[in-house]
Amino acid sequence: MNFKKVNDGLLDFLNHSPNAFFAVKNMKHILCDAGFQELHEGESWKLEENADYFVTRNDSALIAFRIPKKNFKGFQMMASHCDSPVFKIKANAEITIDDQYVKLNVEKYGGMLCAPWLDRPLSVAGRVMVVTKNGVETRLVNIERDLLIIPNLAIHMNREVNDGYKFNAQVDMLPLFSEKSDEKNAFLKLIAKEAGCDADDILDTDLFLYNRMQGTYVGENQEFICSGRLDDLQCAYSSIQALVQAKPKDSVAVACVFDNEEVGSGTKQGAASTFLKDTLHRINASFGHTEEEYLKSLTSSFLVSADNAHSVHPNHPDKADPTNRPYMNKGIVIKYSANQKYTTDAVSGALFRTICKKAEVPYQTFTNRSDMLGGSTLGNISQAQVALNTVDIGLPQLAMHSPYETAGTKDTAYLIEAAKVLFSSSIESIGDGNYKISF
Ligand code: ZN
């Protein structure tokens, strides 16, 4: 495994993907370069065997798939998400203070660690809707320079800050944009200039802050990588790389990257939506398969829900479970939860362990301490639309939901190898609970 090459590729992807819109754009590039054909949900699909495709929804979610033959056995799938906790810029964003400064009005998207957003260069990226002759069109914008900062209050004015501080998003988290000038709507004009239009032509926006700090390596032997958005672009990137490199034989290989996991997945482009179900139905219908054949194929299908996991924290080792203790660079984490917040059970855990063994990559296990509530992810949410054997896994990381997270330099390559085996294999149901696995 060429760890250096994998990590350089990952960091480049992270640096150029400040949010879901750009992550999808960059994944499309990877897929187009590999010969995948783009489909549109609004057009009819004429799929062929031995061909590779992808489709996007809302420009912020993507499903890519490879069809080795028309009488495929099932679907071998990996799901991840491309959104991250962040601050979204509100409409009418400019706020003037003392006729001297202009700051921007923002609100929380998802549950982030607030403190690390302060005192570092930030910028803005997202999409704007521009009026055209016939309607509206989407343009992506990214102000690629240090533009904004959210300054801390000096310790002299907040002596107790180091004993714990409650961040008020409407007070503490608004970024400084400029000195006050005579120009009206300077922020929107800046965005319009980047979008190549007039401010008056912008009908609406989805704009988000992002941390300008580039991804890097740390550790005595560069054994860790740090970047924004490792959760969950590390898994999304791995799934796309693996899909491109895999050799599907008897089952359709599918990589799904959903948006809006951080806010509950309940949008048309989230894991709770019909996006995956619609896509699988259209693949099925393209080859003249019946609904019964679709339902049969789901019993011979497997979904790996890949969303990052918590590594044991060097300063807080007691926060981890006593016997399930994942460490960075020690392999893919299989996540368990008795109440099925994670979908892993003995069947899906066994199937995934078999895949890891075939790929010759290490794996480890995670459960929350029995006295701590964990987070949620997309595996159990997508079950409501497409019910099939599903395992929840992730790559071990620290500082989840900080704008600068830390992970291991070996684990991405491990996931790519395991996902290649997943996408190249078939898992055939031979009675409930029994499976024939062909690699
Ligand atoms: Zn996540």
Tab-separated table of C-alpha atoms and ligand atoms in Angstrom:
chain	number	residue	atom	x	y	z
A	1	MET	CA	0.000	0.000	0.000
A	2	ASN	CA	1.360	3.400	-0.984
A	3	PHE	CA	0.279	5.373	2.094
A	4	LYS	CA	2.014	8.600	1.018
A	5	LYS	CA	0.281	8.687	-2.345
A	6	VAL	CA	-3.119	7.966	-0.788
A	7	ASN	CA	-2.697	10.703	1.843
A	8	ASP	CA	-1.414	13.303	-0.613
A	9	GLY	CA	-4.478	12.600	-2.746
A	10	LEU	CA	-6.779	12.804	0.265
A	11	LEU	CA	-5.293	16.098	1.515
A	12	ASP	CA	-5.551	17.637	-1.959
A	13	PHE	CA	-9.214	16.572	-2.090
A	14	LEU	CA	-9.885	18.000	1.398
A	15	ASN	CA	-8.134	21.293	0.618
A	16	HIS	CA	-10.319	21.761	-2.465
A	17	SER	CA	-13.587	20.646	-0.838
A	18	PRO	CA	-14.624	23.377	1.636
A	19	ASN	CA	-18.184	21.987	1.712
A	20	ALA	CA	-20.538	19.408	0.160
A	21	PHE	CA	-20.960	21.270	-3.151
A	22	PHE	CA	-17.222	21.263	-3.803
A	23	ALA	CA	-16.772	17.699	-2.539
A	24	VAL	CA	-19.362	16.531	-5.080
A	25	LYS	CA	-17.739	18.604	-7.824
A	26	ASN	CA	-14.336	17.039	-7.056
A	27	MET	CA	-15.748	13.509	-6.862
A	28	LYS	CA	-17.363	14.085	-10.277
A	29	HIS	CA	-13.932	14.996	-11.654
A	30	ILE	CA	-12.416	11.764	-10.329
A	31	LEU	CA	-15.267	9.720	-11.808
A	32	CYS	CA	-15.228	11.481	-15.202
A	33	ASP	CA	-11.460	10.960	-15.446
A	34	ALA	CA	-12.099	7.249	-14.833
A	35	GLY	CA	-14.628	7.083	-17.683
A	36	PHE	CA	-17.875	7.162	-15.670
A	37	GLN	CA	-20.844	8.661	-17.533
A	38	GLU	CA	-22.995	11.316	-15.867
A	39	LEU	CA	-26.730	10.648	-15.620
A	40	HIS	CA	-29.430	13.174	-14.727
A	41	GLU	CA	-32.465	12.243	-12.673
A	42	GLY	CA	-34.640	14.346	-15.000
A	43	GLU	CA	-33.738	12.328	-18.112
A	44	SER	CA	-34.474	8.734	-19.042
A	45	TRP	CA	-31.700	6.239	-18.379
A	46	LYS	CA	-30.570	3.668	-20.921
A	47	LEU	CA	-28.024	1.737	-18.920
A	48	GLU	CA	-25.738	-0.884	-20.379
A	49	GLU	CA	-23.894	-3.780	-18.829
A	50	ASN	CA	-20.163	-3.450	-18.300
A	51	ALA	CA	-20.533	0.329	-17.883
A	52	ASP	CA	-20.003	2.913	-15.136
A	53	TYR	CA	-22.280	5.820	-14.175
A	54	PHE	CA	-22.941	8.512	-11.599
A	55	VAL	CA	-25.837	10.808	-10.738
A	56	THR	CA	-26.009	13.814	-8.420
A	57	ARG	CA	-28.900	15.366	-6.522
A	58	ASN	CA	-28.934	19.014	-5.416
A	59	ASP	CA	-25.252	19.224	-6.495
A	60	SER	CA	-24.505	18.057	-2.947
A	61	ALA	CA	-25.099	14.283	-2.991
A	62	LEU	CA	-23.785	11.699	-5.404
A	63	ILE	CA	-24.354	8.039	-6.250
A	64	ALA	CA	-21.831	6.309	-8.523
A	65	PHE	CA	-22.201	2.733	-9.718
A	66	ARG	CA	-20.638	0.100	-11.926
A	67	ILE	CA	-22.723	-2.560	-13.674
A	68	PRO	CA	-20.631	-5.614	-14.596
A	69	LYS	CA	-23.500	-7.537	-16.236
A	70	LYS	CA	-27.239	-7.333	-16.694
A	71	ASN	CA	-28.138	-10.394	-14.620
A	72	PHE	CA	-26.383	-9.074	-11.532
A	73	LYS	CA	-26.830	-10.824	-8.185
A	74	GLY	CA	-27.216	-7.784	-5.949
A	75	PHE	CA	-25.730	-4.458	-4.884
A	76	GLN	CA	-22.416	-4.099	-3.019
A	77	MET	CA	-22.613	-0.616	-1.519
A	78	MET	CA	-20.756	1.900	0.601
A	79	ALA	CA	-22.464	5.033	1.965
A	80	SER	CA	-20.821	8.105	3.491
A	81	HIS	CA	-21.597	11.810	3.850
A	82	CYS	CA	-19.999	14.966	2.476
A	83	ASP	CA	-21.389	17.664	4.796
A	84	SER	CA	-19.664	18.868	7.988
A	85	PRO	CA	-20.708	21.013	10.952
A	86	VAL	CA	-20.187	24.622	9.933
A	87	PHE	CA	-21.558	28.158	10.153
A	88	LYS	CA	-24.011	29.183	7.451
A	89	ILE	CA	-24.284	32.798	6.355
A	90	LYS	CA	-27.776	34.183	6.863
A	91	ALA	CA	-29.721	36.354	4.456
A	92	ASN	CA	-29.110	40.113	4.987
A	93	ALA	CA	-25.769	39.127	6.490
A	94	GLU	CA	-24.098	42.482	7.119
A	95	ILE	CA	-24.215	43.949	10.617
A	96	THR	CA	-22.578	47.325	11.270
A	97	ILE	CA	-21.026	48.021	14.685
A	98	ASP	CA	-20.522	51.612	15.920
A	99	ASP	CA	-20.489	52.756	12.286
A	100	GLN	CA	-16.935	51.330	12.214
A	101	TYR	CA	-16.944	47.580	11.567
A	102	VAL	CA	-19.002	45.209	9.433
A	103	LYS	CA	-19.530	41.653	10.668
A	104	LEU	CA	-21.582	38.841	9.159
A	105	ASN	CA	-24.660	37.224	10.624
A	106	VAL	CA	-24.272	33.428	10.734
A	107	GLU	CA	-26.037	30.433	12.261
A	108	LYS	CA	-24.986	26.924	13.186
A	109	TYR	CA	-25.290	24.020	10.771
A	110	GLY	CA	-24.922	20.826	12.815
A	111	GLY	CA	-23.155	20.362	16.140
A	112	MET	CA	-19.614	21.754	16.012
A	113	LEU	CA	-16.898	22.460	18.533
A	114	CYS	CA	-17.099	26.275	18.618
A	115	ALA	CA	-13.776	27.230	20.214
A	116	PRO	CA	-11.472	26.163	17.347
A	117	TRP	CA	-13.366	28.391	14.894
A	118	LEU	CA	-12.024	31.462	16.727
A	119	ASP	CA	-8.837	33.412	15.950
A	120	ARG	CA	-7.966	31.833	12.616
A	121	PRO	CA	-8.373	32.945	9.015
A	122	LEU	CA	-11.683	31.850	7.526
A	123	SER	CA	-13.350	32.285	4.180
A	124	VAL	CA	-16.656	31.628	2.431
A	125	ALA	CA	-17.735	29.050	-0.144
A	126	GLY	CA	-21.030	27.683	-1.415
A	127	ARG	CA	-23.529	28.209	-4.183
A	128	VAL	CA	-25.472	31.151	-5.515
A	129	MET	CA	-28.598	31.055	-7.649
A	130	VAL	CA	-28.285	33.476	-10.543
A	131	VAL	CA	-31.144	34.750	-12.679
A	132	THR	CA	-30.927	33.775	-16.373
A	133	LYS	CA	-33.003	34.568	-19.465
A	134	ASN	CA	-35.084	31.420	-18.973
A	135	GLY	CA	-34.963	30.845	-15.229
A	136	VAL	CA	-32.207	30.335	-12.679
A	137	GLU	CA	-28.833	28.625	-12.614
A	138	THR	CA	-26.439	27.399	-9.940
A	139	ARG	CA	-22.925	28.824	-9.648
A	140	LEU	CA	-20.375	27.632	-7.104
A	141	VAL	CA	-18.263	30.300	-5.433
A	142	ASN	CA	-15.195	30.053	-3.246
A	143	ILE	CA	-13.394	33.187	-2.065
A	144	GLU	CA	-9.923	31.648	-2.071
A	145	ARG	CA	-8.175	33.996	0.350
A	146	ASP	CA	-8.091	34.765	4.059
A	147	LEU	CA	-11.234	36.867	4.352
A	148	LEU	CA	-12.830	36.621	7.787
A	149	ILE	CA	-11.955	36.114	11.440
A	150	ILE	CA	-14.002	35.428	14.570
A	151	PRO	CA	-11.951	37.157	17.279
A	152	ASN	CA	-11.932	35.892	20.849
A	153	LEU	CA	-12.730	38.255	23.674
A	154	ALA	CA	-9.515	39.136	25.546
A	155	ILE	CA	-9.031	37.228	28.774
A	156	HIS	CA	-9.045	40.564	30.668
A	157	MET	CA	-12.726	40.909	29.800
A	158	ASN	CA	-13.603	37.284	30.504
A	159	ARG	CA	-11.408	36.097	33.396
A	160	GLU	CA	-13.276	32.797	33.894
A	161	VAL	CA	-13.044	31.648	30.260
A	162	ASN	CA	-10.537	28.877	31.036
A	163	ASP	CA	-12.924	27.364	33.590
A	164	GLY	CA	-15.463	26.607	30.893
A	165	TYR	CA	-17.360	28.903	28.555
A	166	LYS	CA	-20.814	28.685	27.037
A	167	PHE	CA	-20.691	29.918	23.439
A	168	ASN	CA	-23.680	31.952	22.295
A	169	ALA	CA	-23.860	31.538	18.502
A	170	GLN	CA	-25.587	34.892	18.024
A	171	VAL	CA	-23.015	36.759	20.127
A	172	ASP	CA	-19.657	34.950	20.057
A	173	MET	CA	-19.492	33.400	16.597
A	174	LEU	CA	-20.065	36.259	14.135
A	175	PRO	CA	-17.052	36.829	11.838
A	176	LEU	CA	-15.511	40.255	11.260
A	177	PHE	CA	-15.712	41.148	7.556
A	178	SER	CA	-14.491	44.720	7.049
A	179	GLU	CA	-14.188	48.286	8.154
A	180	LYS	CA	-17.351	50.222	7.504
A	181	SER	CA	-17.311	51.917	4.097
A	182	ASP	CA	-19.804	53.868	2.032
A	183	GLU	CA	-20.410	50.910	-0.205
A	184	LYS	CA	-23.734	49.172	0.347
A	185	ASN	CA	-23.965	45.363	0.284
A	186	ALA	CA	-20.202	44.957	-0.026
A	187	PHE	CA	-20.352	41.293	0.984
A	188	LEU	CA	-22.934	40.350	-1.621
A	189	LYS	CA	-20.998	42.333	-4.244
A	190	LEU	CA	-17.865	40.352	-3.418
A	191	ILE	CA	-19.797	37.104	-3.851
A	192	ALA	CA	-21.348	38.359	-7.108
A	193	LYS	CA	-17.935	39.273	-8.483
A	194	GLU	CA	-16.708	35.744	-7.738
A	195	ALA	CA	-19.829	34.310	-9.384
A	196	GLY	CA	-19.306	36.498	-12.467
A	197	CYS	CA	-22.573	38.390	-12.163
A	198	ASP	CA	-24.116	41.517	-10.641
A	199	ALA	CA	-25.321	41.456	-7.045
A	200	ASP	CA	-28.832	42.185	-8.341
A	201	ASP	CA	-28.740	38.953	-10.377
A	202	ILE	CA	-28.291	36.785	-7.282
A	203	LEU	CA	-31.681	35.468	-6.198
A	204	ASP	CA	-30.531	33.362	-3.254
A	205	THR	CA	-27.450	31.761	-1.688
A	206	ASP	CA	-26.225	28.784	0.347
A	207	LEU	CA	-22.903	30.104	1.676
A	208	PHE	CA	-20.806	28.620	4.467
A	209	LEU	CA	-17.675	29.561	6.374
A	210	TYR	CA	-14.622	27.331	6.163
A	211	ASN	CA	-11.287	27.069	7.921
A	212	ARG	CA	-8.488	28.318	5.665
A	213	MET	CA	-5.850	26.140	7.338
A	214	GLN	CA	-4.645	23.557	4.796
A	215	GLY	CA	-4.351	19.890	5.654
A	216	THR	CA	-0.943	18.699	6.876
A	217	TYR	CA	1.009	15.832	8.436
A	218	VAL	CA	2.039	15.827	12.121
A	219	GLY	CA	3.855	13.392	14.409
A	220	GLU	CA	7.495	12.367	14.771
A	221	ASN	CA	7.230	10.238	11.654
A	222	GLN	CA	4.304	12.079	10.075
A	223	GLU	CA	2.014	9.321	11.257
A	224	PHE	CA	-1.033	11.591	11.579
A	225	ILE	CA	-2.900	13.854	9.185
A	226	CYS	CA	-4.812	16.961	10.215
A	227	SER	CA	-7.464	18.750	8.183
A	228	GLY	CA	-10.956	20.114	8.266
A	229	ARG	CA	-13.784	17.755	7.262
A	230	LEU	CA	-12.048	14.390	7.790
A	231	ASP	CA	-15.515	13.430	9.095
A	232	ASP	CA	-16.648	12.293	6.649
A	233	LEU	CA	-14.746	13.198	3.484
A	234	GLN	CA	-12.059	10.678	4.483
A	235	CYS	CA	-14.614	7.887	3.971
A	236	ALA	CA	-16.274	9.544	0.956
A	237	TYR	CA	-12.918	9.917	-0.808
A	238	SER	CA	-11.956	6.320	0.049
A	239	SER	CA	-15.226	4.969	-1.372
A	240	ILE	CA	-14.823	6.834	-4.673
A	241	GLN	CA	-11.173	5.809	-5.060
A	242	ALA	CA	-12.085	2.191	-4.328
A	243	LEU	CA	-15.029	2.224	-6.735
A	244	VAL	CA	-12.787	3.449	-9.535
A	245	GLN	CA	-10.152	0.791	-8.795
A	246	ALA	CA	-12.495	-2.162	-8.115
A	247	LYS	CA	-13.298	-5.019	-10.496
A	248	PRO	CA	-17.019	-5.777	-10.066
A	249	LYS	CA	-17.958	-9.217	-11.383
A	250	ASP	CA	-21.412	-10.458	-10.376
A	251	SER	CA	-22.944	-7.564	-8.394
A	252	VAL	CA	-23.462	-3.875	-9.040
A	253	ALA	CA	-20.945	-1.783	-7.074
A	254	VAL	CA	-22.448	1.400	-5.619
A	255	ALA	CA	-20.850	4.336	-3.767
A	256	CYS	CA	-23.361	6.778	-2.220
A	257	VAL	CA	-22.291	10.081	-0.722
A	258	PHE	CA	-25.168	11.825	1.026
A	259	ASP	CA	-25.589	15.407	2.206
A	260	ASN	CA	-27.112	16.683	5.462
A	261	GLU	CA	-26.008	13.841	7.781
A	262	GLU	CA	-25.030	16.457	10.356
A	263	VAL	CA	-28.598	17.751	10.557
A	264	GLY	CA	-30.458	14.437	10.591
A	265	SER	CA	-30.384	13.366	6.900
A	266	GLY	CA	-34.014	14.395	6.345
A	267	THR	CA	-33.602	16.309	3.064
A	268	LYS	CA	-34.167	15.152	-0.519
A	269	GLN	CA	-30.400	14.620	-0.825
A	270	GLY	CA	-29.945	13.012	2.630
A	271	ALA	CA	-29.720	9.351	3.637
A	272	ALA	CA	-33.376	9.346	4.745
A	273	SER	CA	-34.493	10.338	1.245
A	274	THR	CA	-35.464	8.122	-1.688
A	275	PHE	CA	-32.248	8.964	-3.589
A	276	LEU	CA	-30.687	5.501	-3.164
A	277	LYS	CA	-33.986	3.634	-3.551
A	278	ASP	CA	-34.850	5.600	-6.699
A	279	THR	CA	-31.423	4.914	-8.181
A	280	LEU	CA	-31.531	1.170	-7.443
A	281	HIS	CA	-35.048	0.935	-8.892
A	282	ARG	CA	-33.939	2.668	-12.072
A	283	ILE	CA	-30.936	0.341	-12.432
A	284	ASN	CA	-33.286	-2.597	-11.909
A	285	ALA	CA	-35.853	-1.320	-14.422
A	286	SER	CA	-33.188	-0.537	-17.040
A	287	PHE	CA	-32.491	-4.241	-17.429
A	288	GLY	CA	-36.136	-5.288	-17.416
A	289	HIS	CA	-35.990	-6.849	-13.945
A	290	THR	CA	-39.255	-7.214	-12.059
A	291	GLU	CA	-40.037	-5.795	-8.614
A	292	GLU	CA	-39.730	-9.305	-7.186
A	293	GLU	CA	-36.273	-9.624	-8.731
A	294	TYR	CA	-35.354	-6.307	-7.076
A	295	LEU	CA	-36.500	-7.548	-3.674
A	296	LYS	CA	-34.664	-10.838	-4.179
A	297	SER	CA	-31.492	-8.959	-5.107
A	298	LEU	CA	-31.641	-6.933	-1.863
A	299	THR	CA	-31.245	-10.155	0.150
A	300	SER	CA	-27.994	-10.725	-1.767
A	301	SER	CA	-26.789	-7.157	-1.218
A	302	PHE	CA	-24.650	-5.485	1.431
A	303	LEU	CA	-24.328	-1.881	2.615
A	304	VAL	CA	-21.257	-0.563	4.409
A	305	SER	CA	-22.184	2.693	6.143
A	306	ALA	CA	-18.835	4.482	6.480
A	307	ASP	CA	-18.713	7.439	8.859
A	308	ASN	CA	-15.719	8.309	10.994
A	309	ALA	CA	-15.247	6.893	14.494
A	310	HIS	CA	-13.679	8.132	17.737
A	311	SER	CA	-10.121	7.046	18.445
A	312	VAL	CA	-9.035	6.727	22.089
A	313	HIS	CA	-8.015	10.296	23.059
A	314	PRO	CA	-4.466	10.586	24.428
A	315	ASN	CA	-5.572	13.109	27.086
A	316	HIS	CA	-8.874	11.416	27.880
A	317	PRO	CA	-8.320	7.648	27.595
A	318	ASP	CA	-11.074	7.104	30.183
A	319	LYS	CA	-13.728	8.386	27.757
A	320	ALA	CA	-13.430	5.179	25.699
A	321	ASP	CA	-15.072	1.835	26.407
A	322	PRO	CA	-12.914	-0.451	28.615
A	323	THR	CA	-12.594	-3.244	26.033
A	324	ASN	CA	-13.347	-1.690	22.628
A	325	ARG	CA	-10.629	0.907	22.157
A	326	PRO	CA	-9.868	2.064	18.590
A	327	TYR	CA	-6.533	3.718	17.839
A	328	MET	CA	-5.437	5.706	14.797
A	329	ASN	CA	-3.444	3.666	12.243
A	330	LYS	CA	-4.741	0.406	13.692
A	331	GLY	CA	-7.416	-0.196	11.096
A	332	ILE	CA	-11.056	0.219	10.164
A	333	VAL	CA	-13.434	0.597	13.106
A	334	ILE	CA	-16.571	-1.582	13.225
A	335	LYS	CA	-19.170	0.252	15.341
A	336	TYR	CA	-21.629	-1.503	17.611
A	337	SER	CA	-24.616	-0.249	19.572
A	338	ALA	CA	-27.125	-2.560	21.255
A	339	ASN	CA	-29.975	-0.136	20.586
A	340	GLN	CA	-29.026	-0.223	16.867
A	341	LYS	CA	-27.989	3.418	16.517
A	342	TYR	CA	-25.327	1.563	14.573
A	343	THR	CA	-26.764	-1.152	12.349
A	344	THR	CA	-23.960	-3.667	12.900
A	345	ASP	CA	-25.153	-7.071	14.106
A	346	ALA	CA	-23.522	-10.491	14.129
A	347	VAL	CA	-24.401	-11.099	10.448
A	348	SER	CA	-23.197	-7.772	9.038
A	349	GLY	CA	-20.194	-7.726	11.406
A	350	ALA	CA	-19.194	-11.201	10.213
A	351	LEU	CA	-19.615	-10.238	6.541
A	352	PHE	CA	-17.476	-7.119	6.972
A	353	ARG	CA	-14.770	-8.974	8.936
A	354	THR	CA	-14.634	-11.492	6.064
A	355	ILE	CA	-14.101	-8.623	3.610
A	356	CYS	CA	-11.294	-7.115	5.749
A	357	LYS	CA	-9.563	-10.490	6.026
A	358	LYS	CA	-9.724	-10.946	2.255
A	359	ALA	CA	-8.315	-7.406	1.809
A	360	GLU	CA	-5.632	-8.171	4.437
A	361	VAL	CA	-6.366	-4.973	6.371
A	362	PRO	CA	-6.695	-4.647	10.150
A	363	TYR	CA	-9.975	-3.825	11.851
A	364	GLN	CA	-10.981	-2.884	15.400
A	365	THR	CA	-14.231	-2.391	17.271
A	366	PHE	CA	-16.024	0.558	18.878
A	367	THR	CA	-18.872	0.826	21.313
A	368	ASN	CA	-19.744	3.770	23.485
A	369	ARG	CA	-19.122	3.477	27.196
A	370	SER	CA	-22.341	2.082	28.669
A	371	ASP	CA	-22.802	5.325	30.633
A	372	MET	CA	-22.380	7.623	27.598
A	373	LEU	CA	-24.676	8.471	24.706
A	374	GLY	CA	-23.055	8.356	21.273
A	375	GLY	CA	-23.724	10.200	18.044
A	376	SER	CA	-25.845	8.977	15.187
A	377	THR	CA	-24.967	8.208	11.586
A	378	LEU	CA	-26.576	7.250	8.289
A	379	GLY	CA	-26.729	3.436	8.311
A	380	ASN	CA	-29.919	2.994	10.292
A	381	ILE	CA	-31.547	6.029	8.624
A	382	SER	CA	-31.160	4.659	5.095
A	383	GLN	CA	-32.734	1.340	6.198
A	384	ALA	CA	-36.163	2.979	6.100
A	385	GLN	CA	-35.868	3.281	2.300
A	386	VAL	CA	-33.652	0.327	1.366
A	387	ALA	CA	-33.613	-2.455	3.965
A	388	LEU	CA	-30.702	-4.872	3.725
A	389	ASN	CA	-27.751	-6.195	5.707
A	390	THR	CA	-25.792	-3.136	6.831
A	391	VAL	CA	-22.661	-2.625	8.882
A	392	ASP	CA	-21.582	0.685	10.447
A	393	ILE	CA	-17.878	1.374	10.244
A	394	GLY	CA	-15.555	4.392	10.233
A	395	LEU	CA	-11.950	5.484	10.402
A	396	PRO	CA	-10.550	6.389	13.833
A	397	GLN	CA	-10.034	10.108	14.438
A	398	LEU	CA	-9.704	12.749	17.142
A	399	ALA	CA	-11.523	16.056	17.637
A	400	MET	CA	-14.582	15.063	15.614
A	401	HIS	CA	-16.586	18.150	14.521
A	402	SER	CA	-13.691	20.545	15.062
A	403	PRO	CA	-12.819	22.582	11.946
A	404	TYR	CA	-9.402	20.886	12.169
A	405	GLU	CA	-9.492	17.163	12.935
A	406	THR	CA	-6.767	14.515	13.292
A	407	ALA	CA	-6.584	10.980	11.859
A	408	GLY	CA	-4.030	8.289	11.039
A	409	THR	CA	-2.002	8.096	7.818
A	410	LYS	CA	-2.584	4.352	7.312
A	411	ASP	CA	-6.329	3.998	7.760
A	412	THR	CA	-7.492	5.639	4.513
A	413	ALA	CA	-5.503	3.120	2.479
A	414	TYR	CA	-6.930	0.291	4.600
A	415	LEU	CA	-10.477	1.445	3.837
A	416	ILE	CA	-9.740	1.759	0.118
A	417	GLU	CA	-8.436	-1.830	0.070
A	418	ALA	CA	-11.465	-3.153	1.987
A	419	ALA	CA	-13.884	-1.197	-0.219
A	420	LYS	CA	-12.215	-2.567	-3.354
A	421	VAL	CA	-12.926	-6.085	-2.078
A	422	LEU	CA	-16.505	-5.069	-1.180
A	423	PHE	CA	-17.162	-3.631	-4.654
A	424	SER	CA	-15.543	-6.581	-6.439
A	425	SER	CA	-17.366	-9.320	-4.489
A	426	SER	CA	-20.858	-10.789	-4.218
A	427	ILE	CA	-22.715	-11.909	-1.113
A	428	GLU	CA	-25.420	-14.360	-2.091
A	429	SER	CA	-28.236	-15.190	0.313
A	430	ILE	CA	-28.761	-18.961	0.599
A	431	GLY	CA	-31.568	-18.923	3.170
A	432	ASP	CA	-32.063	-16.366	5.941
A	433	GLY	CA	-28.786	-15.897	7.808
A	434	ASN	CA	-26.594	-17.963	5.451
A	435	TYR	CA	-24.452	-16.454	2.731
A	436	LYS	CA	-22.139	-17.558	-0.029
A	437	ILE	CA	-19.387	-14.983	-0.529
A	438	SER	CA	-17.537	-14.861	-3.858
A	439	PHE	CA	-14.526	-12.621	-4.291
B	1	ZN	ZN	-19.866	11.852	10.180
